[in-house]
Short mmCIF file of C-alpha atoms and ligand atoms in Angstrom, two decimals:
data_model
loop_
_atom_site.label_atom_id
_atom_site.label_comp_id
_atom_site.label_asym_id
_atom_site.label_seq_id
_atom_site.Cartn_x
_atom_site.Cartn_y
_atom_site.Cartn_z
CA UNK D 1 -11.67 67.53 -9.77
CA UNK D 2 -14.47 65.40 -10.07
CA UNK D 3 -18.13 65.91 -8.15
CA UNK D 4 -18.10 64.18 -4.88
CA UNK D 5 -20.28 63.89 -1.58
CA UNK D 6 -18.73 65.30 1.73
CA UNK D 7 -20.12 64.08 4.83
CA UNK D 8 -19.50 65.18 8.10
CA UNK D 9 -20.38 61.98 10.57
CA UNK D 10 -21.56 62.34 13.85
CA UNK D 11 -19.66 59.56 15.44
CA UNK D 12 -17.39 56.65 14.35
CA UNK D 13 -19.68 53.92 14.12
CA UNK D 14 -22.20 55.62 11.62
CA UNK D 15 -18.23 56.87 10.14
CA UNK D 16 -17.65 52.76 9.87
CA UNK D 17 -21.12 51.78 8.56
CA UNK D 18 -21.30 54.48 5.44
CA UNK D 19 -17.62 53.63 5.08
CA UNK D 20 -18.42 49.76 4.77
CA UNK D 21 -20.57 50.47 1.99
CA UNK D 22 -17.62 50.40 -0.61
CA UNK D 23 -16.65 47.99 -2.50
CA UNK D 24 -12.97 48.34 -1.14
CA UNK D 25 -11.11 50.18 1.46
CA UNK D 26 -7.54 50.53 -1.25
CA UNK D 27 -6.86 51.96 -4.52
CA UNK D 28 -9.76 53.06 -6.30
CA UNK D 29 -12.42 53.28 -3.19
CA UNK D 30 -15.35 54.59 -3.83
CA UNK D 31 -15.92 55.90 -0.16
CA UNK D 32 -12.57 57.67 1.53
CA UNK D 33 -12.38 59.07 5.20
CA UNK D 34 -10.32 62.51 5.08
CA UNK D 35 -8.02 63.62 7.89
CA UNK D 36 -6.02 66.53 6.72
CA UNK D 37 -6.22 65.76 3.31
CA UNK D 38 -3.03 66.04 2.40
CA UNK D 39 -2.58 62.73 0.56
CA UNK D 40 -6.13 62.51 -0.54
CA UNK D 41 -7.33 66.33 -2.36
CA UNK D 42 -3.66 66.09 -3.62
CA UNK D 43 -4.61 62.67 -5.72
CA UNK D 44 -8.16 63.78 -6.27
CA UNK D 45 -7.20 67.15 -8.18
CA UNK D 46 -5.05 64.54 -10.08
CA UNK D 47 -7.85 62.26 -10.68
CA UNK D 48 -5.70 59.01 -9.15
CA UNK D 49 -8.76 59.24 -6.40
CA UNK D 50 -12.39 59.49 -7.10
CA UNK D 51 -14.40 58.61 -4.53
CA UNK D 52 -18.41 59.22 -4.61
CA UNK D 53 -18.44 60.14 -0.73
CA UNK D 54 -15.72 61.84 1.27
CA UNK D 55 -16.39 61.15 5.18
CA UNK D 56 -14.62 63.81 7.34
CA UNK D 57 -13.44 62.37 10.48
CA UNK D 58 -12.06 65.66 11.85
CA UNK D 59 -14.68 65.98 14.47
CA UNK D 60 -14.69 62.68 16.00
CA UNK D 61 -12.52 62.23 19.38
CA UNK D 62 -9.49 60.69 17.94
CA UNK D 63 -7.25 64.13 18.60
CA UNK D 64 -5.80 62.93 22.10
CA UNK D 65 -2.37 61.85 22.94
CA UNK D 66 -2.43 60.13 26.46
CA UNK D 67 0.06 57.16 28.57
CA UNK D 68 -1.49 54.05 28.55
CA UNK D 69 -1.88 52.39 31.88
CA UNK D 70 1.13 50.07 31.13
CA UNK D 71 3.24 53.52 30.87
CA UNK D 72 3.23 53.22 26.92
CA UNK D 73 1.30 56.47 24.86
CA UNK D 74 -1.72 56.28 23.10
CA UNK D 75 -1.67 58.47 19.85
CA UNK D 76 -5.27 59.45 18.47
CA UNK D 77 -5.55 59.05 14.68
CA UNK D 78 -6.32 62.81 13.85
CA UNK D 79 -3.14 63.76 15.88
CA UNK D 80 -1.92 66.54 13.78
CA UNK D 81 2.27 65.45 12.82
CA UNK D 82 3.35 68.77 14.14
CA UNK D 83 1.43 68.02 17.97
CA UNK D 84 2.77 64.48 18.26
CA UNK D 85 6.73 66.02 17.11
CA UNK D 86 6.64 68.51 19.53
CA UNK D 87 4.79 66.80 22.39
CA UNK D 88 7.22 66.31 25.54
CA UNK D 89 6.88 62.73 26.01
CA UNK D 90 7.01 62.00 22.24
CA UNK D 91 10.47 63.96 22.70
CA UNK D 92 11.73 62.57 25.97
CA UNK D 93 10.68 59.24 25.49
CA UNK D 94 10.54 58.25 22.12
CA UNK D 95 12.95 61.01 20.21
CA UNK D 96 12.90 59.00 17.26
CA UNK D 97 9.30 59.61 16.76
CA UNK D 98 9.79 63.44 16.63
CA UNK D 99 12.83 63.13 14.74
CA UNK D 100 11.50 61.62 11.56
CA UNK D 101 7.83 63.36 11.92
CA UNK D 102 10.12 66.61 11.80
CA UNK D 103 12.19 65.39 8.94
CA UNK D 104 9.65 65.12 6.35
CA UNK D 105 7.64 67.58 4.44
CA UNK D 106 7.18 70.86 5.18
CA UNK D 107 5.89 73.04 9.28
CA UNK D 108 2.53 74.01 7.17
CA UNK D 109 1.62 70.33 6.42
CA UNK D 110 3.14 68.89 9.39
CA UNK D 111 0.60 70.95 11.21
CA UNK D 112 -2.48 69.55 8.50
CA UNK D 113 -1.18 65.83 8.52
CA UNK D 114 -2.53 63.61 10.97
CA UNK D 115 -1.60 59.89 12.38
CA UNK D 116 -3.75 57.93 10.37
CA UNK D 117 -3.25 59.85 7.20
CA UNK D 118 0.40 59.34 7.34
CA UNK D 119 0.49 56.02 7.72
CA UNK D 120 -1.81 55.72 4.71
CA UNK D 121 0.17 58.25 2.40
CA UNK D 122 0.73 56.64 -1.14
CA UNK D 123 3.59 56.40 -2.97
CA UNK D 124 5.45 59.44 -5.04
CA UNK D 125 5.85 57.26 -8.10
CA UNK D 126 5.63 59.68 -11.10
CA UNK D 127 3.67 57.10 -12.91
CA UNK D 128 0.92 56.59 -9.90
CA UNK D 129 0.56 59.81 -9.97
CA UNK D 130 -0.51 60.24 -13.95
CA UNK D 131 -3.30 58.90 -15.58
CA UNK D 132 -2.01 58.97 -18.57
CA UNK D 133 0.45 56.34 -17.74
CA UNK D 134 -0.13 52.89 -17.14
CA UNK D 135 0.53 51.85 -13.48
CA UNK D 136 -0.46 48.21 -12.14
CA UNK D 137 -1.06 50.09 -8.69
CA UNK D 138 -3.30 52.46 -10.04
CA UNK D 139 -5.50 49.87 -12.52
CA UNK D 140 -3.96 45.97 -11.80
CA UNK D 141 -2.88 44.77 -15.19
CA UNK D 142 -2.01 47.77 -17.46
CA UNK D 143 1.82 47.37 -16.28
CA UNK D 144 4.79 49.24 -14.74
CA UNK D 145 6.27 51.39 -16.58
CA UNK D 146 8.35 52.24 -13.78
CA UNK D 147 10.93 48.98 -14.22
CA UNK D 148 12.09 50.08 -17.93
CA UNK D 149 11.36 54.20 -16.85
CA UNK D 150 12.37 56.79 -14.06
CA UNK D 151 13.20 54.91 -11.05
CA UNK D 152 15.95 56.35 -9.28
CA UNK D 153 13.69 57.25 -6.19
CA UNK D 154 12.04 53.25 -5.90
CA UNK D 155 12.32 50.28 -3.96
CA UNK D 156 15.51 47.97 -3.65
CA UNK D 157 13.76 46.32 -1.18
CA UNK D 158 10.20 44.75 -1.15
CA UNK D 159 9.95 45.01 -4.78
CA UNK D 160 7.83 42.61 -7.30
CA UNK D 161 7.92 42.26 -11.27
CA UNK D 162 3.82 44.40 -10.91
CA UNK D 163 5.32 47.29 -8.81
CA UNK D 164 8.96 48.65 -7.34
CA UNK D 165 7.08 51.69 -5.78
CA UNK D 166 8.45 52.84 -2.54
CA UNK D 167 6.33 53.67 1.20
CA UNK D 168 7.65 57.18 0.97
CA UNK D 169 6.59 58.08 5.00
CA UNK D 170 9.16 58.85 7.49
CA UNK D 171 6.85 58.66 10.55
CA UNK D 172 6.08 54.56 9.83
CA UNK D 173 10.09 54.29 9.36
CA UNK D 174 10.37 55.28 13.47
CA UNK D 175 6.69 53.52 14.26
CA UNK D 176 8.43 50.33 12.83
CA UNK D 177 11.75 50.68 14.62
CA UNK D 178 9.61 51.10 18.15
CA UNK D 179 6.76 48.16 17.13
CA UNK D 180 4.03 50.14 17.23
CA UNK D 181 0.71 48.41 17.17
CA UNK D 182 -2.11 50.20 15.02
CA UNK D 183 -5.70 50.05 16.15
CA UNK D 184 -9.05 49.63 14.12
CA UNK D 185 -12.55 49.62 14.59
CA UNK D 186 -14.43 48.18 11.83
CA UNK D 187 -17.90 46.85 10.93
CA UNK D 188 -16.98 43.29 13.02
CA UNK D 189 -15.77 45.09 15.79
CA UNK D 190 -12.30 46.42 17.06
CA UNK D 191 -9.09 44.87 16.10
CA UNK D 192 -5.03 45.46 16.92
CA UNK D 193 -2.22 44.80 14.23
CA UNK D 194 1.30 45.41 14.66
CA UNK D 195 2.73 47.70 12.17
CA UNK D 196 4.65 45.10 10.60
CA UNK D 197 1.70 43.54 9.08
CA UNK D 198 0.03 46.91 8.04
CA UNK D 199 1.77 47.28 4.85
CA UNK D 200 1.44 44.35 2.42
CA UNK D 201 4.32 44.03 -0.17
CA UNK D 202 3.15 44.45 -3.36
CA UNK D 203 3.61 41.00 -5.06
CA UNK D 204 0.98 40.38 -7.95
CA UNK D 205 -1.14 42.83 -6.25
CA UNK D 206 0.40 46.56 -5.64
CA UNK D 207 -3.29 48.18 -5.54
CA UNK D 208 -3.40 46.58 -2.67
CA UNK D 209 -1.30 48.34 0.42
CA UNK D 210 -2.64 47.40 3.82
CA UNK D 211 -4.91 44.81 5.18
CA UNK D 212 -7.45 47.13 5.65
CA UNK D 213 -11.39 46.51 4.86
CA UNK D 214 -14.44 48.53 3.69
CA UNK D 215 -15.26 49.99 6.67
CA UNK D 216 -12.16 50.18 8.41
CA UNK D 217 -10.96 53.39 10.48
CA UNK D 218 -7.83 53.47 12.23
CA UNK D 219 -8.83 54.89 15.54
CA UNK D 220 -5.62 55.14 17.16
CA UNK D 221 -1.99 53.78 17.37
CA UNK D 222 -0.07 52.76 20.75
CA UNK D 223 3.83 52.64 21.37
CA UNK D 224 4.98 50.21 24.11
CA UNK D 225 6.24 51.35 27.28
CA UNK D 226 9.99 53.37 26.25
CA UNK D 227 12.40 50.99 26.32
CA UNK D 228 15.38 52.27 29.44
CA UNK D 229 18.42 54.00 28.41
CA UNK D 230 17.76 53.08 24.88
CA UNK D 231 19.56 55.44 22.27
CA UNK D 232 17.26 56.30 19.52
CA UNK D 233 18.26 58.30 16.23
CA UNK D 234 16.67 59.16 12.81
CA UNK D 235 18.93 59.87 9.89
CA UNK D 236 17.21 60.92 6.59
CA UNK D 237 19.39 61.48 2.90
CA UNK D 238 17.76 63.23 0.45
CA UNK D 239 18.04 65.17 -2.46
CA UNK D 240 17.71 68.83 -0.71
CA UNK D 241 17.14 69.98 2.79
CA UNK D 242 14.23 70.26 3.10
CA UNK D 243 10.55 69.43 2.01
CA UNK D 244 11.64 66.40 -0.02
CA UNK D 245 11.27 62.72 0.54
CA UNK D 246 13.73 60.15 2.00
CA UNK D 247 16.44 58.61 -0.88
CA UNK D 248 17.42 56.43 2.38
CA UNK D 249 16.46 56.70 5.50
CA UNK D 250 17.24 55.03 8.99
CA UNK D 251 15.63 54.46 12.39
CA UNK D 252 17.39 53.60 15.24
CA UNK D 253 16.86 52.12 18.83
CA UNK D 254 19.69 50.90 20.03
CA UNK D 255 20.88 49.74 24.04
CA UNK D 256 24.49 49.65 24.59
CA UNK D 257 25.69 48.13 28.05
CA UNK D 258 29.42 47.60 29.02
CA UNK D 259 30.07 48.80 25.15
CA UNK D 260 27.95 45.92 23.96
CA UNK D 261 24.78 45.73 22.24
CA UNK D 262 22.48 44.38 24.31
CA UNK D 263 18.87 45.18 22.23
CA UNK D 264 18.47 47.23 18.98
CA UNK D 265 15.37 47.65 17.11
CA UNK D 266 16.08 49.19 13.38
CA UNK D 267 14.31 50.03 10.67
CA UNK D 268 15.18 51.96 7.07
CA UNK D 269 13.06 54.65 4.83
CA UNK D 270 12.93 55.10 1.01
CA UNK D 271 14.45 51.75 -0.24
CA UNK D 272 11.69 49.64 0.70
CA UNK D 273 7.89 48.89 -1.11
CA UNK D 274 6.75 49.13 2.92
CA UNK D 275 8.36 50.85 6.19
CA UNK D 276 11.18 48.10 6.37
CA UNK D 277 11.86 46.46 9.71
CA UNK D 278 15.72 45.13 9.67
CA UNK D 279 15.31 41.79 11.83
CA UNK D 280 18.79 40.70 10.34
CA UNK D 281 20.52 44.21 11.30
CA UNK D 282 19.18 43.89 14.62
CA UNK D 283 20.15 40.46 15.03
CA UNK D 284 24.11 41.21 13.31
CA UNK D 285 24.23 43.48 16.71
CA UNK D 286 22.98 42.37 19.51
CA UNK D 287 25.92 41.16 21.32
CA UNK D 288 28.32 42.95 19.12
CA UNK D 289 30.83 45.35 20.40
CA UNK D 290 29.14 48.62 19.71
CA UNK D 291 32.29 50.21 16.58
CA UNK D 292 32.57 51.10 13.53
CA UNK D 293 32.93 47.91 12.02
CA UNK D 294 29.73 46.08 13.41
CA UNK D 295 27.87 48.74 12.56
CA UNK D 296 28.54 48.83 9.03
CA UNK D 297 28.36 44.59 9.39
CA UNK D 298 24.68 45.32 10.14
CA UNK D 299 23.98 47.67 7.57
CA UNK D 300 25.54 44.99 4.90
CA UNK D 301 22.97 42.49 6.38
CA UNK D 302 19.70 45.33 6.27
CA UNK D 303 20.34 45.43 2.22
CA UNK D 304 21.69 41.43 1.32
CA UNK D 305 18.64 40.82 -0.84
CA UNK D 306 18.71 44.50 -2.05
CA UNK D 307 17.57 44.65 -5.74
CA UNK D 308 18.26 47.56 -7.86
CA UNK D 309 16.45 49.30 -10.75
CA UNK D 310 18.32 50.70 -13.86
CA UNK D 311 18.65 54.25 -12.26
CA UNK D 312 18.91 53.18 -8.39
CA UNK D 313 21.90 50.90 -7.61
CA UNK D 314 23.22 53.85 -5.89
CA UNK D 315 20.52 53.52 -2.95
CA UNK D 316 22.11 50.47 -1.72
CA UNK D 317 25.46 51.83 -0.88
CA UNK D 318 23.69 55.24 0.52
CA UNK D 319 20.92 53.35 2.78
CA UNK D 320 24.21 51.16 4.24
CA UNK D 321 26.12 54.40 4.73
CA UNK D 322 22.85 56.21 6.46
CA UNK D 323 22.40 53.09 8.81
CA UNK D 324 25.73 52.83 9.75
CA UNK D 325 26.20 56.86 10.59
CA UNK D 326 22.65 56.66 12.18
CA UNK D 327 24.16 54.12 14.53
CA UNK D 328 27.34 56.10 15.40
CA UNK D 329 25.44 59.17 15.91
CA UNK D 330 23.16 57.00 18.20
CA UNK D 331 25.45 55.77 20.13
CA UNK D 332 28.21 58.58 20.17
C1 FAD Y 1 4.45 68.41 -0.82
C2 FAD Y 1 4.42 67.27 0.16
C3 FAD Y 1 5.61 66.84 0.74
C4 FAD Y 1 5.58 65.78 1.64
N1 FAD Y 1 6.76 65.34 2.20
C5 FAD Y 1 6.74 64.29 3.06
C6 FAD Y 1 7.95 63.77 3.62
O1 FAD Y 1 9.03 64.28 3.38
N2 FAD Y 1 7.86 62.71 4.47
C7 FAD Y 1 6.66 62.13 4.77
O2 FAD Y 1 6.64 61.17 5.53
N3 FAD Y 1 5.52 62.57 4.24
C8 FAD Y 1 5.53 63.64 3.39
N4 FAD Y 1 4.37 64.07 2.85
C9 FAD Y 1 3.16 63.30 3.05
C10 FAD Y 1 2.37 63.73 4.26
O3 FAD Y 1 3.05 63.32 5.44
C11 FAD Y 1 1.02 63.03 4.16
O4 FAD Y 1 0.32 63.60 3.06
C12 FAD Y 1 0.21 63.14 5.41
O5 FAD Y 1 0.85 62.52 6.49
C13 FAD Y 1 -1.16 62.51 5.21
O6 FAD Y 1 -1.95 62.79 6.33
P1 FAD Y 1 -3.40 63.47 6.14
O7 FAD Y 1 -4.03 63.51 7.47
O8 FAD Y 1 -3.29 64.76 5.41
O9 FAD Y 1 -4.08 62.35 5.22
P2 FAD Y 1 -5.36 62.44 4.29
O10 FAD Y 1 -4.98 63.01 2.97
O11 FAD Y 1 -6.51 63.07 4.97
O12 FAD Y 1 -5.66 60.88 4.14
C14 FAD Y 1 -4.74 60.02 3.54
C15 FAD Y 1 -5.38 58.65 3.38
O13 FAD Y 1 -5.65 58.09 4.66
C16 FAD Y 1 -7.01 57.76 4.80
N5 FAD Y 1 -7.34 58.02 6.21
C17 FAD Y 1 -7.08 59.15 6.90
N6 FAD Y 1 -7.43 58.98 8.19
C18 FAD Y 1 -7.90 57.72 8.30
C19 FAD Y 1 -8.39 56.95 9.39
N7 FAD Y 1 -8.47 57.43 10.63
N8 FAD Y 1 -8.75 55.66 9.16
C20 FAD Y 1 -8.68 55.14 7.92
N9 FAD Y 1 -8.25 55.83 6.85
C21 FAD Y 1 -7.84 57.09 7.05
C22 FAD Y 1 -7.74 58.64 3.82
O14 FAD Y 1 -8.96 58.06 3.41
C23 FAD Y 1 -6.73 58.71 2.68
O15 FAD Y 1 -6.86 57.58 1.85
C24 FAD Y 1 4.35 65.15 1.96
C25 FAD Y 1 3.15 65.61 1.40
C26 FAD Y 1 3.17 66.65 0.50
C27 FAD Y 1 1.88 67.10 -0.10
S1 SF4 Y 2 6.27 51.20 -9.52
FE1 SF4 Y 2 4.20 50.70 -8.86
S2 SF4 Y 2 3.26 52.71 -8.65
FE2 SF4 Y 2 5.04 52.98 -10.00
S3 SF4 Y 2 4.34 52.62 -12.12
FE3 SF4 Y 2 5.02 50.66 -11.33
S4 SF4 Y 2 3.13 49.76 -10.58
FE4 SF4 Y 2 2.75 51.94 -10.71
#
């Protein structure tokens, strides 16, 4: 690994200020906050990271999970994965939340990984992760060997001719499905953006993955008040059990009155370049007769502009199959 600065800062805004000193806040910053450091000492010991000055935010008072005066929750950004899964409101209220949190990686990291850091994990893409290989994400312009090369795990949704990389987090999957709105504080003061337009699509520029700036740390994220008598359910396929990211995923929150849809919010894991919101899933059920045959109708509207990859056709018929069992379990 290469020589780096680590800085321990007394409080956010001096965090914000040394942070705003690099030239950018996405691939290839000079200057990185670290939470648990799951994502980032893993890509630094592979070289895909190498910043100058690593800022650890571990001390500042971003650990608390509260209800917000409107009766929604407020989730600090160094809120380790394994406290928000197991909290009892997060599990009452919002089971979806703790589902997928619990789904993905591993108890030792869950209880390492925080908020923040999750919804900033990078993609898994073999060729991201080697610098030996070529990789538009990880230096714009050298190519992606990815399209012609192993891509059975990538995107069928989302993807661009730079980069078919897939957002491999569960935990953004079920923020997505319940709207969650992700908070900042930066060097021009505070600012709120729904997750939805967190995650940028890759386009003609993949090194680039969320709207954030120099400067930018994500302080917090809030849910909206639970939603009554909604269903909620996370379904994750994958290769093995355990400890191994989503091949398809699903998030569901779903209200069924007088067996009709009335609202569902849905959202699907590993097949997208971003956490991928369904609007045209939700919008095949509401008002639908909540069966077997509906369901599946939505799922075959989530994936109508899937796009497969030489090794990953397969994803399209398992991400319709996971969204259509994650809505019978859901509803059961
Ligand atoms: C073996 C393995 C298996 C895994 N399996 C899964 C899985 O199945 N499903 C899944 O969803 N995830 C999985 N993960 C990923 C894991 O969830 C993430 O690594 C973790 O959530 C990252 O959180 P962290 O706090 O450790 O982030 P860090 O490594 O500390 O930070 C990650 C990034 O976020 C930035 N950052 C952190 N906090 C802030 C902040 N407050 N403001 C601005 N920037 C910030 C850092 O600068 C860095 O760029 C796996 C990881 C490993 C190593
Ligand atoms: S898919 Fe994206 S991350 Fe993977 S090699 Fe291509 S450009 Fe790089």
């Amino acid at each position: 690994m290469h020589t780096f600065e680590f800085i321990r800062p007394p409080d956010s805004a001096t965090a914000v200020a040394t942070a705003a000193e690099a030239k950018t806040a996405q691939q290839g910053a000079d200057v990185r906050f670290v939470a648990g450091g799951t994502t980032l000492l893993d890509l630094m010991k592979l070289n895909v990271e190498t910043p100058a000055r690593v800022l650890d935010i571990n001390r500042l008072p971003f650990d608390q999970i509260e209800t917000t005066p409107d009766g929604g929750l407020k989730i600090g950004a160094t809120v380790r994965n394994s406290d928000l899964a197991h909290h009892e409101t997060v599990q009452r209220d919002y089971a979806v939340l703790s589902q997928a949190i619990l789904a993905g990686a591993s108890a030792q990291l869950r209880n390492m990984a925080t908020t923040a850091g999750n919804l900033l994990q990078r993609t898994r893409c073999v060729y991201f992760r080697d610098t030996a290989m070529p990789c538009n994400k990880r230096e714009p312009g050298t190519g992606c060997p990815a399209i012609t090369g192993f891509n059975r795990t990538l995107a069928v949704l989302g993807a661009s001719e730079q980069c078919i990389a897939t957002n491999p987090s569960d935990m953004c999957v079920a923020l997505a499905a319940l709207e969650a709105t992700i908070h900042i504080q930066g060097s021009n003061g505070t600012r709120a953006i729904p997750i939805g337009d967190f995650h940028l699509l890759p386009g003609t520029t993949p090194d680039r993955e969320t709207v954030l700036e120099p400067g930018d740390l994500i302080t917090h994220v809030t849910l909206l008040p639970p939603v009554a008598e909604s269903k909620q359910f996370y379904l994750k396929l994958r290769d093995r059990a355990s400890y191994e990211f989503a091949l398809a995923s699903a998030a569901v929150v779903i209200n069924v009155d007088g067996g009709n849809v009335t609202r569902a919010r849905i959202a699907l894991g590993g097949v997208g370049t971003k956490p991928w919101r369904s609007p045209e899933a939700e919008a095949a059920l509401v008002g639908q007769e909540a069966n077997a045959a509906n369901f599946r109708n939505a799922a075959e509207a989530a994936l109508r502009d899937a796009k497969p990859q030489s090794e990953n056709a397969f994803k399209i018929e398992l991400a319709k199959r996971c969204l259509t069992h994650a809505l019978q379990v859901a509803t059961a």
